[in-house]
Amino acid sequence: MGRIPIAAEKRATRPGNLVKLVSRRRIVIQVAASFGFGIAYSAAFPPLELAWYGYIALIPLLWLGVQPVSRPLLLGSAFGMGHFITTFAWLRPVFLLAPLGAAIACFFYPAIWLALIKAIYRNLAHAEADDLLPVCTSAEALPRWPLLSPWRQVALVLLAAAAWCALDWVRSWMFTGHPWNFIGVSQWQVAPLLPITRFTGVYGISFIVVAINMGLMLALMNWLRRRELQRRELIPWGLATGIVTALLALPAIGRYPLPPPPASLRTAAVQGNIPQIRQYKPGELTRTLDIYVTLSRQIVRDEAPDLLVWPETAVPAPMLINEQTRAALGRLVRDIRTPMIIGSLDYRLPPGSNREEDIREFNSALYLDPDGRLIATYDKIHIVPFGEFVPFGEYLPWLVELIGMGRGLTRGTEHTIFALDDKARIGMNICYEDVFPEISRGAVLRGATILLTVTNDAWYERTSGSRQHMINSVFRAIENCRPMLRSGNNSDTVLIMPDGTLVNPLVDAKTGSPFVRQAGIYDVPIWDDLPLTFYTRYGNLFAIACVLATIGAAAWCLYRFFSRKERLYAPLSSRADQGAGKGSAVKR
């Protein structure tokens, strides 16, 4: 290509020309900045846990995305990739590229949100009659949206928050679901906000955080253009909306009041802190059994608990099938005479079959009585894609061997309750089931007075994965107003109270590290007459309301889009009709 004529260059630099806004260099800079903003957004979660940053983390993205000449889908995608790659960085020990895979599965949610917010902003900023006016005039160097009236600011703030929550709800079930690190989770230590989740789930806190982000962005826009505004218009209506929403949503200031518990279950939890073993050797199995048996004997002798808990897949062999594990478990049971709940792989034939090839493998929690008899089994309902099964693995066996660790577990179907007595009724979660609200909610609806998670986060070594897992599970205790005991394989064994308080987390006495080999004793409170919370009774009604509001906003934006197109092409259609009429007249 030849050199651009001088006259063309002069025209490109005159006021009102948008060539600078669509240059490749500018686009690359904006995409890189959005990727960086996504990385920074991860600072609201472990390992940094900057809860305050959650209230401003979306402002830079919104600022770039709602400009008249911008590419919200591209910028939102870059933001999503930056955030999800970093927030899932703890997956690297499992598979080097796993964080990238998780980001690819989730990056488009911020992109869809930003594109919708820009569309809503445009339609609120322009009356339908003004849709075809230019976004830039010769008097302006850069195009700017008109500032919004107070009620339009309020509408934008509420719709932005609703759309974010709606997309989070979709993420909670799409592709089997991954409701990990919703923005509301970053506020897990902000006590006044937590009771909201008994009505709305964690979506209610996310709504408030996003509303404040949107309100702050609008307040910033108004301040930068304050010379164009009257005194009344300088009031940050959008920010006020976010703050008022938070205040109106608070059902109580401070922690949720509960009466003293009439009873408690003295529970011992053993945390072996053993590196993950994918394919065990006899010596490794012997060492693991020795660690768990020794810690169990000691804690039972010293504390006389009512229940002993071992975490998910505490030892790398099936407890009821492997001869070595059965023998060690039998000797332990005879010595301690204490009920046990043990996480283990389990192999069973389906009802009515006796063929060896029909044996199914489950990730299970086993409840044993003081004599070592199996009383009940809970089979993991929400199994992990690519870790415990491979989607379409029956059609792609090579993919099972490559990605799925060579196995395909069977899903459980029952929210089995372990009834130690009339009051101590335990609802189970295995591993990351405790980030799915419906698992804990289903257990409480079936009468659980205690929630118990057995988990194996040793896969992720000493990363922030186990900490992120723990703070996500805090909301299950709060939503359902039931205590939750977490028994971890390598870290974050702790009792979570119904108000979100952590009791006796197992940590190294010298370093404070949660990665410690230890057994802890917990007096888990039992309230046998607590009413069901609104969230337990009715589930995600708030999230569904956000979905309906988002669908309505999207439909309105689509109507305005097609209306603009129709009016844009109307003159062309009229000219075409006139031309056709003249042609007919000539023929006559």
Coordinates of C-alpha atoms in Angstrom, one line a residue:
M1 CA 0.0 0.0 0.0
G2 CA 1.2 3.5 -0.8
R3 CA 1.5 6.4 1.6
I4 CA -1.8 8.0 2.9
P5 CA -2.3 11.4 1.2
I6 CA -1.6 14.4 3.3
A7 CA -5.1 15.7 2.9
A8 CA -6.5 12.4 4.3
E9 CA -4.1 12.6 7.3
K10 CA -5.4 16.1 8.1
R11 CA -9.0 15.0 7.9
A12 CA -8.2 12.1 10.3
T13 CA -6.9 14.5 12.9
R14 CA -9.7 17.0 12.8
P15 CA -12.2 17.2 15.8
G16 CA -14.9 14.6 15.7
N17 CA -12.9 12.0 13.7
L18 CA -12.9 8.6 15.4
V19 CA -9.9 7.1 13.7
K20 CA -7.8 7.2 17.0
L21 CA -10.5 5.2 18.8
V22 CA -10.4 2.3 16.3
S23 CA -6.7 2.1 15.8
R24 CA -5.1 -1.3 16.3
R25 CA -2.7 0.1 18.9
R26 CA -5.4 1.5 21.0
I27 CA -7.4 -1.7 20.9
V28 CA -4.3 -3.8 22.0
I29 CA -3.7 -1.4 24.9
Q30 CA -7.3 -1.6 26.0
V31 CA -7.3 -5.4 25.8
A32 CA -4.1 -5.6 27.8
A33 CA -5.4 -3.2 30.4
S34 CA -8.6 -5.3 30.7
F35 CA -6.6 -8.4 31.2
G36 CA -4.6 -6.7 33.9
F37 CA -7.8 -5.4 35.6
G38 CA -9.0 -9.0 35.6
I39 CA -5.8 -10.1 37.4
A40 CA -6.2 -7.3 39.9
Y41 CA -9.9 -8.4 40.5
S42 CA -8.5 -11.7 41.9
A43 CA -6.9 -9.8 44.8
A44 CA -10.3 -9.8 46.5
F45 CA -9.9 -13.5 47.0
P46 CA -7.2 -15.7 48.6
P47 CA -4.3 -15.5 48.8
L48 CA -4.6 -11.7 49.2
E49 CA -8.2 -11.5 50.4
L50 CA -8.6 -7.7 50.0
A51 CA -12.3 -7.6 50.6
W52 CA -12.5 -3.8 50.2
Y53 CA -11.1 -4.1 46.6
G54 CA -14.2 -6.0 45.6
Y55 CA -16.1 -2.7 45.8
I56 CA -13.9 -1.0 43.2
A57 CA -12.6 -3.9 41.1
L58 CA -15.1 -3.5 38.3
I59 CA -14.8 0.2 37.9
P60 CA -11.9 0.2 35.4
L61 CA -13.6 -2.4 33.2
L62 CA -16.9 -0.4 33.3
W63 CA -15.1 2.8 32.4
L64 CA -13.5 1.2 29.3
G65 CA -16.5 -0.9 28.3
V66 CA -19.3 1.7 28.3
Q67 CA -17.5 4.3 26.1
P68 CA -19.4 5.0 22.9
V69 CA -16.6 3.5 20.8
S70 CA -15.6 0.3 22.6
R71 CA -15.6 -3.4 22.2
P72 CA -17.3 -4.7 25.3
L73 CA -17.2 -8.4 24.3
L74 CA -13.5 -8.2 23.6
L75 CA -12.7 -6.2 26.8
G76 CA -14.9 -8.4 29.0
S77 CA -13.3 -11.5 27.6
A78 CA -9.8 -10.2 28.4
F79 CA -11.0 -9.3 31.9
G80 CA -12.5 -12.8 32.4
M81 CA -9.3 -14.5 31.2
G82 CA -7.1 -12.5 33.5
H83 CA -9.3 -13.1 36.5
F84 CA -10.1 -16.8 36.0
I85 CA -6.5 -17.8 35.1
T86 CA -5.3 -16.3 38.4
T87 CA -8.1 -17.2 40.7
F88 CA -7.8 -20.9 39.5
A89 CA -4.0 -20.8 39.5
W90 CA -4.1 -23.4 42.4
L91 CA -5.1 -26.0 39.8
R92 CA -1.6 -26.1 38.3
P93 CA -0.4 -29.0 40.5
V94 CA -3.1 -31.2 39.0
F95 CA -2.4 -30.2 35.4
L96 CA -0.2 -27.4 34.2
L97 CA -2.8 -26.0 31.8
A98 CA -5.8 -26.6 34.1
P99 CA -6.1 -22.8 35.0
L100 CA -6.3 -22.0 31.4
G101 CA -9.0 -24.6 30.8
A102 CA -11.0 -23.3 33.7
A103 CA -10.7 -19.8 32.3
I104 CA -11.8 -20.9 28.9
A105 CA -14.9 -22.3 30.5
C106 CA -15.8 -19.1 32.3
F107 CA -14.3 -16.1 30.6
F108 CA -17.3 -15.1 28.6
Y109 CA -19.5 -14.3 31.6
P110 CA -17.9 -10.9 32.2
A111 CA -18.0 -10.3 28.4
I112 CA -21.7 -10.9 28.2
W113 CA -22.3 -8.7 31.3
L114 CA -20.3 -5.8 29.9
A115 CA -21.9 -5.9 26.5
L116 CA -25.4 -5.9 28.1
I117 CA -24.4 -3.0 30.4
K118 CA -23.2 -0.9 27.5
A119 CA -26.4 -1.6 25.6
I120 CA -28.5 -0.6 28.7
Y121 CA -26.4 2.5 29.2
R122 CA -26.9 3.6 25.5
N123 CA -30.6 3.1 25.6
L124 CA -31.0 4.9 28.9
A125 CA -28.8 7.8 27.6
H126 CA -30.7 8.3 24.4
A127 CA -34.4 8.6 23.9
E128 CA -35.8 6.4 21.2
A129 CA -36.3 9.4 18.9
D130 CA -32.6 10.3 19.2
D131 CA -31.3 6.9 18.4
L132 CA -29.9 7.9 15.0
L133 CA -28.1 11.0 16.1
P134 CA -24.3 10.8 15.8
V135 CA -22.3 9.9 18.9
C136 CA -19.7 12.6 18.1
T137 CA -19.9 16.1 16.6
S138 CA -17.3 18.3 15.1
A139 CA -17.1 20.3 18.4
E140 CA -15.9 17.3 20.3
A141 CA -12.4 15.7 20.2
L142 CA -13.8 12.4 21.7
P143 CA -17.4 11.1 21.8
R144 CA -19.1 10.9 25.2
W145 CA -22.4 9.5 26.4
P146 CA -24.8 12.1 27.8
L147 CA -25.0 12.1 31.6
L148 CA -27.9 10.2 33.0
S149 CA -30.8 11.7 35.0
P150 CA -31.1 10.5 38.6
W151 CA -33.8 7.8 38.0
R152 CA -31.8 6.5 35.0
Q153 CA -28.7 6.2 37.2
V154 CA -30.8 4.2 39.7
A155 CA -32.1 1.9 36.9
L156 CA -28.6 1.3 35.5
V157 CA -27.2 0.5 39.0
L158 CA -29.9 -2.0 39.8
L159 CA -29.9 -3.6 36.3
A160 CA -26.1 -4.0 36.4
A161 CA -26.2 -5.7 39.7
A162 CA -29.1 -8.0 38.6
A163 CA -27.3 -8.9 35.4
W164 CA -24.2 -9.9 37.3
C165 CA -26.1 -12.1 39.7
A166 CA -28.1 -13.7 36.8
L167 CA -24.9 -14.7 35.0
D168 CA -23.4 -16.0 38.3
W169 CA -26.6 -18.2 38.6
V170 CA -26.1 -19.5 35.1
R171 CA -22.4 -20.2 35.9
S172 CA -23.6 -22.3 38.9
W173 CA -25.1 -24.9 36.7
M174 CA -23.8 -24.6 33.1
F175 CA -21.2 -27.2 32.1
T176 CA -22.1 -29.1 35.3
G177 CA -21.6 -25.8 37.2
H178 CA -18.7 -24.0 38.9
P179 CA -20.0 -21.5 41.5
W180 CA -16.6 -20.6 42.7
N181 CA -15.5 -17.2 44.0
F182 CA -18.6 -15.2 43.3
I183 CA -17.8 -11.6 44.1
G184 CA -20.0 -11.8 47.2
V185 CA -17.8 -14.5 48.6
S186 CA -15.0 -11.9 49.0
Q187 CA -17.1 -10.3 51.8
W188 CA -17.2 -13.5 54.0
Q189 CA -15.7 -11.6 57.0
V190 CA -18.0 -8.6 56.7
A191 CA -20.4 -9.7 59.5
P192 CA -23.3 -7.2 58.9
L193 CA -23.7 -8.5 55.4
L194 CA -23.8 -12.2 56.1
P195 CA -27.4 -12.6 57.4
I196 CA -28.6 -11.4 54.0
T197 CA -27.7 -14.8 52.6
R198 CA -30.4 -16.5 54.7
F199 CA -32.9 -14.8 52.2
T200 CA -30.9 -14.4 49.0
G201 CA -28.0 -16.8 49.1
V202 CA -24.6 -15.3 48.4
Y203 CA -26.2 -13.6 45.4
G204 CA -27.6 -10.9 47.7
I205 CA -24.1 -9.8 48.7
S206 CA -22.9 -10.0 45.1
F207 CA -25.8 -7.7 44.2
I208 CA -24.7 -5.1 46.7
V209 CA -21.0 -5.2 45.8
V210 CA -21.7 -4.8 42.0
A211 CA -24.3 -2.0 42.7
I212 CA -21.6 -0.1 44.6
N213 CA -19.1 -0.6 41.8
M214 CA -21.6 0.7 39.2
G215 CA -22.6 3.6 41.5
L216 CA -19.0 4.7 42.0
M217 CA -18.3 4.6 38.3
L218 CA -21.3 6.8 37.6
A219 CA -20.2 9.2 40.4
L220 CA -16.8 9.4 38.9
M221 CA -18.2 10.2 35.5
N222 CA -20.3 13.0 37.0
W223 CA -17.4 14.5 38.9
L224 CA -15.2 14.6 35.8
R225 CA -17.9 16.5 34.0
R226 CA -19.1 18.5 37.0
R227 CA -18.8 21.9 35.2
E228 CA -21.7 20.7 32.9
L229 CA -24.0 19.9 35.8
Q230 CA -26.2 21.8 38.1
R231 CA -25.9 21.4 41.9
R232 CA -28.7 18.9 42.2
E233 CA -27.2 16.8 39.4
L234 CA -23.9 16.5 41.3
I235 CA -25.5 14.2 43.8
P236 CA -24.1 10.7 43.2
W237 CA -27.4 9.1 42.7
G238 CA -26.0 5.8 41.5
L239 CA -23.7 5.4 44.4
A240 CA -26.5 6.3 46.8
T241 CA -28.6 3.6 45.2
G242 CA -25.9 1.0 46.0
I243 CA -25.5 2.1 49.6
V244 CA -29.2 2.4 50.2
T245 CA -29.7 -1.1 48.7
A246 CA -27.2 -2.5 51.2
L247 CA -28.8 -0.7 54.1
L248 CA -32.4 -1.8 53.2
A249 CA -31.2 -5.4 52.7
L250 CA -29.7 -5.8 56.1
P251 CA -32.1 -7.9 58.2
A252 CA -30.0 -7.2 61.3
I253 CA -26.9 -5.3 62.3
G254 CA -24.2 -7.5 63.6
R255 CA -24.2 -11.3 63.8
Y256 CA -27.4 -13.4 63.6
P257 CA -28.6 -14.1 67.2
L258 CA -29.1 -17.7 68.2
P259 CA -30.2 -19.2 71.5
P260 CA -27.7 -21.3 73.4
P261 CA -27.6 -24.9 71.9
P262 CA -29.4 -27.4 74.0
A263 CA -26.9 -30.1 73.1
S264 CA -23.6 -30.7 71.2
L265 CA -21.8 -33.5 69.4
R266 CA -18.2 -33.9 70.6
T267 CA -16.4 -34.7 67.3
A268 CA -12.8 -35.5 66.6
A269 CA -11.4 -34.7 63.1
V270 CA -8.1 -36.1 61.9
Q271 CA -6.0 -34.2 59.4
G272 CA -3.1 -36.4 58.1
N273 CA -1.5 -33.8 55.8
I274 CA -0.2 -36.4 53.4
P275 CA 0.8 -35.5 49.9
Q276 CA -1.6 -36.7 47.2
I277 CA -0.8 -40.2 46.0
R278 CA -2.3 -41.0 42.5
Q279 CA -1.0 -44.6 42.4
Y280 CA 0.0 -45.9 45.8
K281 CA 2.6 -48.4 46.7
P282 CA 2.3 -50.8 49.6
G283 CA 4.8 -48.8 51.7
E284 CA 2.9 -45.5 51.1
L285 CA -0.4 -47.2 52.2
T286 CA 1.2 -48.6 55.3
R287 CA 2.6 -45.1 56.2
T288 CA -0.7 -43.4 55.6
L289 CA -2.6 -45.9 57.7
D290 CA -0.1 -45.6 60.6
I291 CA -0.5 -41.8 60.6
Y292 CA -4.3 -41.8 60.7
V293 CA -4.5 -44.7 63.2
T294 CA -2.0 -43.2 65.6
L295 CA -3.6 -39.7 65.5
S296 CA -7.1 -41.4 66.0
R297 CA -6.0 -43.5 69.0
Q298 CA -4.4 -40.4 70.7
I299 CA -7.4 -38.1 70.2
V300 CA -9.9 -40.7 71.4
R301 CA -7.8 -41.5 74.4
D302 CA -7.4 -37.9 75.4
E303 CA -10.8 -36.4 74.5
A304 CA -13.4 -39.3 74.4
P305 CA -15.3 -38.0 71.4
D306 CA -18.8 -39.1 70.4
L307 CA -17.7 -39.3 66.7
L308 CA -14.4 -39.7 64.9
V309 CA -14.1 -38.2 61.3
W310 CA -11.5 -39.0 58.6
P311 CA -11.5 -36.8 55.5
E312 CA -12.3 -37.7 51.9
T313 CA -10.1 -40.6 50.6
A314 CA -8.0 -40.3 53.8
V315 CA -6.0 -43.3 52.7
P316 CA -5.2 -44.1 49.0
A317 CA -7.1 -47.4 48.9
P318 CA -10.8 -48.5 49.4
M319 CA -11.4 -48.9 53.1
L320 CA -13.9 -51.8 52.8
I321 CA -12.3 -53.8 50.0
N322 CA -8.5 -53.6 50.4
E323 CA -7.4 -56.3 52.9
Q324 CA -4.7 -54.1 54.5
T325 CA -7.1 -51.2 55.1
R326 CA -9.9 -53.5 56.5
A327 CA -7.5 -55.1 58.9
A328 CA -6.1 -51.8 60.2
L329 CA -9.6 -50.3 60.5
G330 CA -10.8 -53.4 62.3
R331 CA -8.1 -53.2 64.9
L332 CA -8.7 -49.5 65.4
V333 CA -12.5 -49.9 65.9
R334 CA -12.0 -52.7 68.5
D335 CA -9.7 -50.4 70.5
I336 CA -11.5 -47.1 70.4
R337 CA -15.2 -48.2 70.3
T338 CA -16.3 -44.9 68.7
P339 CA -18.6 -44.3 65.7
M340 CA -16.7 -43.2 62.7
I341 CA -17.4 -41.3 59.4
I342 CA -14.7 -42.1 56.8
G343 CA -14.2 -40.8 53.3
S344 CA -13.3 -43.6 50.9
L345 CA -13.7 -44.9 47.4
D346 CA -16.4 -47.7 47.4
Y347 CA -17.1 -50.4 44.9
R348 CA -20.6 -51.9 44.6
L349 CA -22.8 -53.9 42.2
P350 CA -26.1 -52.3 41.1
P351 CA -29.2 -54.0 42.5
G352 CA -30.1 -57.2 40.8
S353 CA -26.6 -57.8 39.2
N354 CA -23.9 -60.2 40.2
R355 CA -21.6 -59.6 37.2
E356 CA -18.1 -58.3 38.0
E357 CA -18.1 -56.1 34.9
D358 CA -21.1 -54.2 36.4
I359 CA -19.2 -53.0 39.5
R360 CA -19.6 -49.3 40.0
E361 CA -17.1 -47.0 41.7
F362 CA -18.3 -44.2 44.1
N363 CA -16.7 -41.4 46.1
S364 CA -18.4 -42.1 49.4
A365 CA -18.6 -41.3 53.1
L366 CA -19.1 -44.4 55.2
Y367 CA -20.8 -44.3 58.6
L368 CA -19.6 -47.1 61.0
D369 CA -21.0 -47.9 64.4
P370 CA -18.8 -48.6 67.5
D371 CA -18.5 -52.2 66.4
G372 CA -17.3 -51.3 62.9
R373 CA -20.5 -52.3 61.1
L374 CA -21.5 -50.2 58.1
I375 CA -24.7 -48.3 59.0
A376 CA -25.1 -45.9 56.1
T377 CA -23.3 -44.6 53.0
Y378 CA -23.4 -41.3 51.3
D379 CA -22.3 -41.3 47.7
K380 CA -21.1 -38.0 46.2
I381 CA -23.8 -36.5 44.1
H382 CA -21.9 -33.7 42.3
I383 CA -18.8 -35.4 40.9
V384 CA -15.9 -33.4 39.4
P385 CA -15.7 -33.2 35.6
F386 CA -12.3 -34.4 34.3
G387 CA -11.3 -35.4 37.8
E388 CA -13.9 -38.0 38.7
F389 CA -15.6 -38.4 35.3
V390 CA -15.0 -37.3 31.7
P391 CA -18.0 -35.8 29.9
F392 CA -18.9 -38.2 27.0
G393 CA -16.1 -40.5 28.3
E394 CA -18.0 -43.6 27.1
Y395 CA -17.6 -42.4 23.6
L396 CA -14.0 -41.1 24.0
P397 CA -12.1 -43.6 26.1
W398 CA -8.8 -42.1 25.0
L399 CA -9.8 -38.8 26.6
V400 CA -10.6 -40.6 29.9
E401 CA -7.0 -42.0 30.0
L402 CA -5.5 -38.6 29.0
I403 CA -7.4 -36.2 31.1
G404 CA -9.7 -38.1 33.5
M405 CA -7.1 -40.0 35.5
G406 CA -8.3 -43.2 34.0
R407 CA -11.5 -43.5 35.9
G408 CA -15.2 -42.7 35.8
L409 CA -17.1 -42.5 39.1
T410 CA -20.8 -43.0 39.4
R411 CA -23.0 -40.2 40.7
G412 CA -24.9 -40.6 44.0
T413 CA -28.6 -39.9 44.0
E414 CA -29.6 -39.6 47.7
H415 CA -29.1 -36.9 50.3
T416 CA -28.4 -39.6 52.9
I417 CA -28.6 -38.4 56.5
F418 CA -26.4 -40.0 59.1
A419 CA -28.5 -40.2 62.2
L420 CA -26.4 -40.7 65.3
D421 CA -29.5 -40.1 67.4
D422 CA -32.7 -38.1 67.3
K423 CA -30.9 -34.8 67.5
A424 CA -27.5 -35.4 65.8
R425 CA -28.5 -35.8 62.2
I426 CA -25.6 -35.2 59.8
G427 CA -25.9 -34.0 56.2
M428 CA -22.9 -34.7 54.1
N429 CA -20.8 -32.9 51.5
I430 CA -17.8 -34.5 49.8
C431 CA -15.1 -32.2 48.6
Y432 CA -16.3 -29.3 46.4
E433 CA -20.0 -30.2 46.9
D434 CA -20.0 -27.6 49.6
V435 CA -19.7 -24.8 47.1
F436 CA -23.0 -25.9 45.5
P437 CA -25.8 -24.6 47.8
E438 CA -28.4 -27.2 46.7
I439 CA -26.4 -30.0 48.3
S440 CA -26.4 -28.5 51.8
R441 CA -29.9 -27.2 51.3
G442 CA -31.2 -30.6 50.3
A443 CA -29.6 -32.2 53.4
V444 CA -31.2 -29.6 55.7
L445 CA -34.6 -30.1 54.1
R446 CA -34.3 -33.7 55.0
G447 CA -33.7 -33.0 58.6
A448 CA -30.0 -32.4 59.0
T449 CA -29.0 -30.5 62.2
I450 CA -25.3 -30.6 61.3
L451 CA -23.5 -30.2 58.0
L452 CA -20.2 -32.1 57.5
T453 CA -17.7 -31.7 54.7
V454 CA -15.0 -34.3 54.2
T455 CA -12.5 -33.0 51.6
N456 CA -9.1 -33.8 50.0
D457 CA -7.4 -30.6 48.9
A458 CA -4.0 -32.2 49.0
W459 CA -4.3 -32.3 45.1
Y460 CA -3.5 -28.6 45.2
E461 CA -0.5 -28.8 47.5
R462 CA 0.2 -25.6 49.5
T463 CA -1.6 -23.2 47.3
S464 CA -4.6 -20.9 48.0
G465 CA -7.0 -23.5 46.6
S466 CA -7.9 -25.0 50.0
R467 CA -8.4 -21.5 51.5
Q468 CA -10.7 -20.5 48.7
H469 CA -12.6 -23.7 49.1
M470 CA -13.1 -23.1 52.8
I471 CA -14.4 -19.5 52.5
N472 CA -16.8 -20.6 49.8
S473 CA -18.2 -23.2 52.1
V474 CA -18.8 -20.7 54.9
F475 CA -21.9 -19.5 53.2
R476 CA -23.5 -23.0 53.3
A477 CA -23.6 -22.8 57.1
I478 CA -25.0 -19.2 57.1
E479 CA -27.6 -19.8 54.4
N480 CA -29.1 -22.7 56.2
C481 CA -28.4 -21.6 59.8
R482 CA -26.7 -24.9 60.6
P483 CA -23.1 -25.5 61.9
M484 CA -20.7 -27.1 59.4
L485 CA -17.7 -29.1 60.4
R486 CA -15.0 -29.3 57.7
S487 CA -12.6 -32.2 57.8
G488 CA -9.7 -31.6 55.4
N489 CA -7.0 -34.1 54.3
N490 CA -4.2 -31.6 54.4
S491 CA -5.6 -28.2 55.6
D492 CA -8.6 -26.1 56.7
T493 CA -10.2 -28.5 59.2
V494 CA -12.5 -26.1 61.1
L495 CA -15.9 -25.7 62.7
I496 CA -18.0 -23.1 60.9
M497 CA -20.8 -21.7 63.1
P498 CA -24.2 -20.6 61.7
D499 CA -23.1 -17.0 61.8
G500 CA -20.0 -17.7 59.8
T501 CA -17.6 -17.7 62.8
L502 CA -14.6 -20.1 62.5
V503 CA -13.9 -22.2 65.6
N504 CA -10.6 -24.0 66.3
P505 CA -9.0 -24.1 62.8
L506 CA -6.2 -26.6 62.8
V507 CA -2.9 -24.6 62.4
D508 CA 0.7 -25.1 63.1
A509 CA 1.4 -23.6 66.6
K510 CA 4.7 -22.0 65.4
T511 CA 4.0 -20.8 61.9
G512 CA 0.2 -20.5 61.8
S513 CA 0.1 -22.5 58.7
P514 CA -3.1 -24.6 58.1
F515 CA -1.0 -27.3 56.4
V516 CA -0.4 -29.4 59.5
R517 CA -0.6 -33.0 60.7
Q518 CA -3.0 -32.9 63.6
A519 CA -6.2 -34.0 65.1
G520 CA -8.7 -31.5 66.6
I521 CA -11.7 -31.8 68.9
Y522 CA -14.9 -29.9 68.2
D523 CA -18.1 -29.5 70.3
V524 CA -20.5 -29.1 67.4
P525 CA -23.7 -27.4 68.6
I526 CA -27.0 -29.0 67.9
W527 CA -30.2 -27.0 67.7
D528 CA -33.0 -29.4 67.0
D529 CA -35.8 -26.9 66.8
L530 CA -34.3 -24.1 64.6
P531 CA -36.8 -23.1 61.9
L532 CA -35.8 -23.4 58.2
T533 CA -34.4 -20.2 56.8
F534 CA -36.1 -18.5 53.8
Y535 CA -33.3 -19.6 51.6
T536 CA -33.5 -23.2 52.7
R537 CA -37.3 -23.2 52.1
Y538 CA -37.4 -21.5 48.7
G539 CA -33.9 -21.6 47.3
N540 CA -32.6 -19.2 44.7
L541 CA -35.8 -17.0 44.3
F542 CA -33.6 -13.8 44.5
A543 CA -31.3 -15.1 41.7
I544 CA -34.3 -16.1 39.6
A545 CA -35.7 -12.6 40.0
C546 CA -32.4 -11.2 38.8
V547 CA -32.6 -13.5 35.8
L548 CA -36.1 -12.3 34.9
A549 CA -35.0 -8.6 35.3
T550 CA -32.0 -9.3 33.1
I551 CA -34.1 -11.0 30.4
G552 CA -36.4 -8.0 30.4
A553 CA -33.5 -5.6 30.1
A554 CA -32.0 -7.7 27.2
A555 CA -35.4 -7.8 25.4
W556 CA -35.7 -4.1 25.7
C557 CA -32.2 -3.6 24.3
L558 CA -33.0 -5.9 21.4
Y559 CA -36.2 -4.0 20.7
R560 CA -34.3 -0.7 20.6
F561 CA -31.7 -2.3 18.3
F562 CA -34.2 -3.6 15.7
S563 CA -36.1 -0.3 16.0
R564 CA -32.9 1.6 15.1
K565 CA -32.2 -0.7 12.2
E566 CA -35.7 -0.3 10.9
R567 CA -35.6 3.5 10.9
L568 CA -32.1 3.5 9.5
Y569 CA -33.1 1.5 6.5
A570 CA -36.5 3.2 6.1
P571 CA -35.2 6.0 3.7
L572 CA -33.5 3.4 1.5
S573 CA -36.6 1.3 1.3
S574 CA -38.6 4.4 0.4
R575 CA -36.2 5.4 -2.4
A576 CA -36.3 1.8 -3.7
D577 CA -40.1 1.9 -3.8
Q578 CA -40.0 5.3 -5.6
G579 CA -37.5 4.0 -8.1
A580 CA -39.7 0.9 -8.8
G581 CA -42.7 3.2 -9.3
K582 CA -40.8 5.4 -11.8
G583 CA -39.7 2.3 -13.7
S584 CA -43.3 1.1 -14.0
A585 CA -44.4 4.5 -15.3
V586 CA -41.8 4.5 -18.0
K587 CA -42.8 1.0 -19.2
R588 CA -46.4 2.2 -19.4

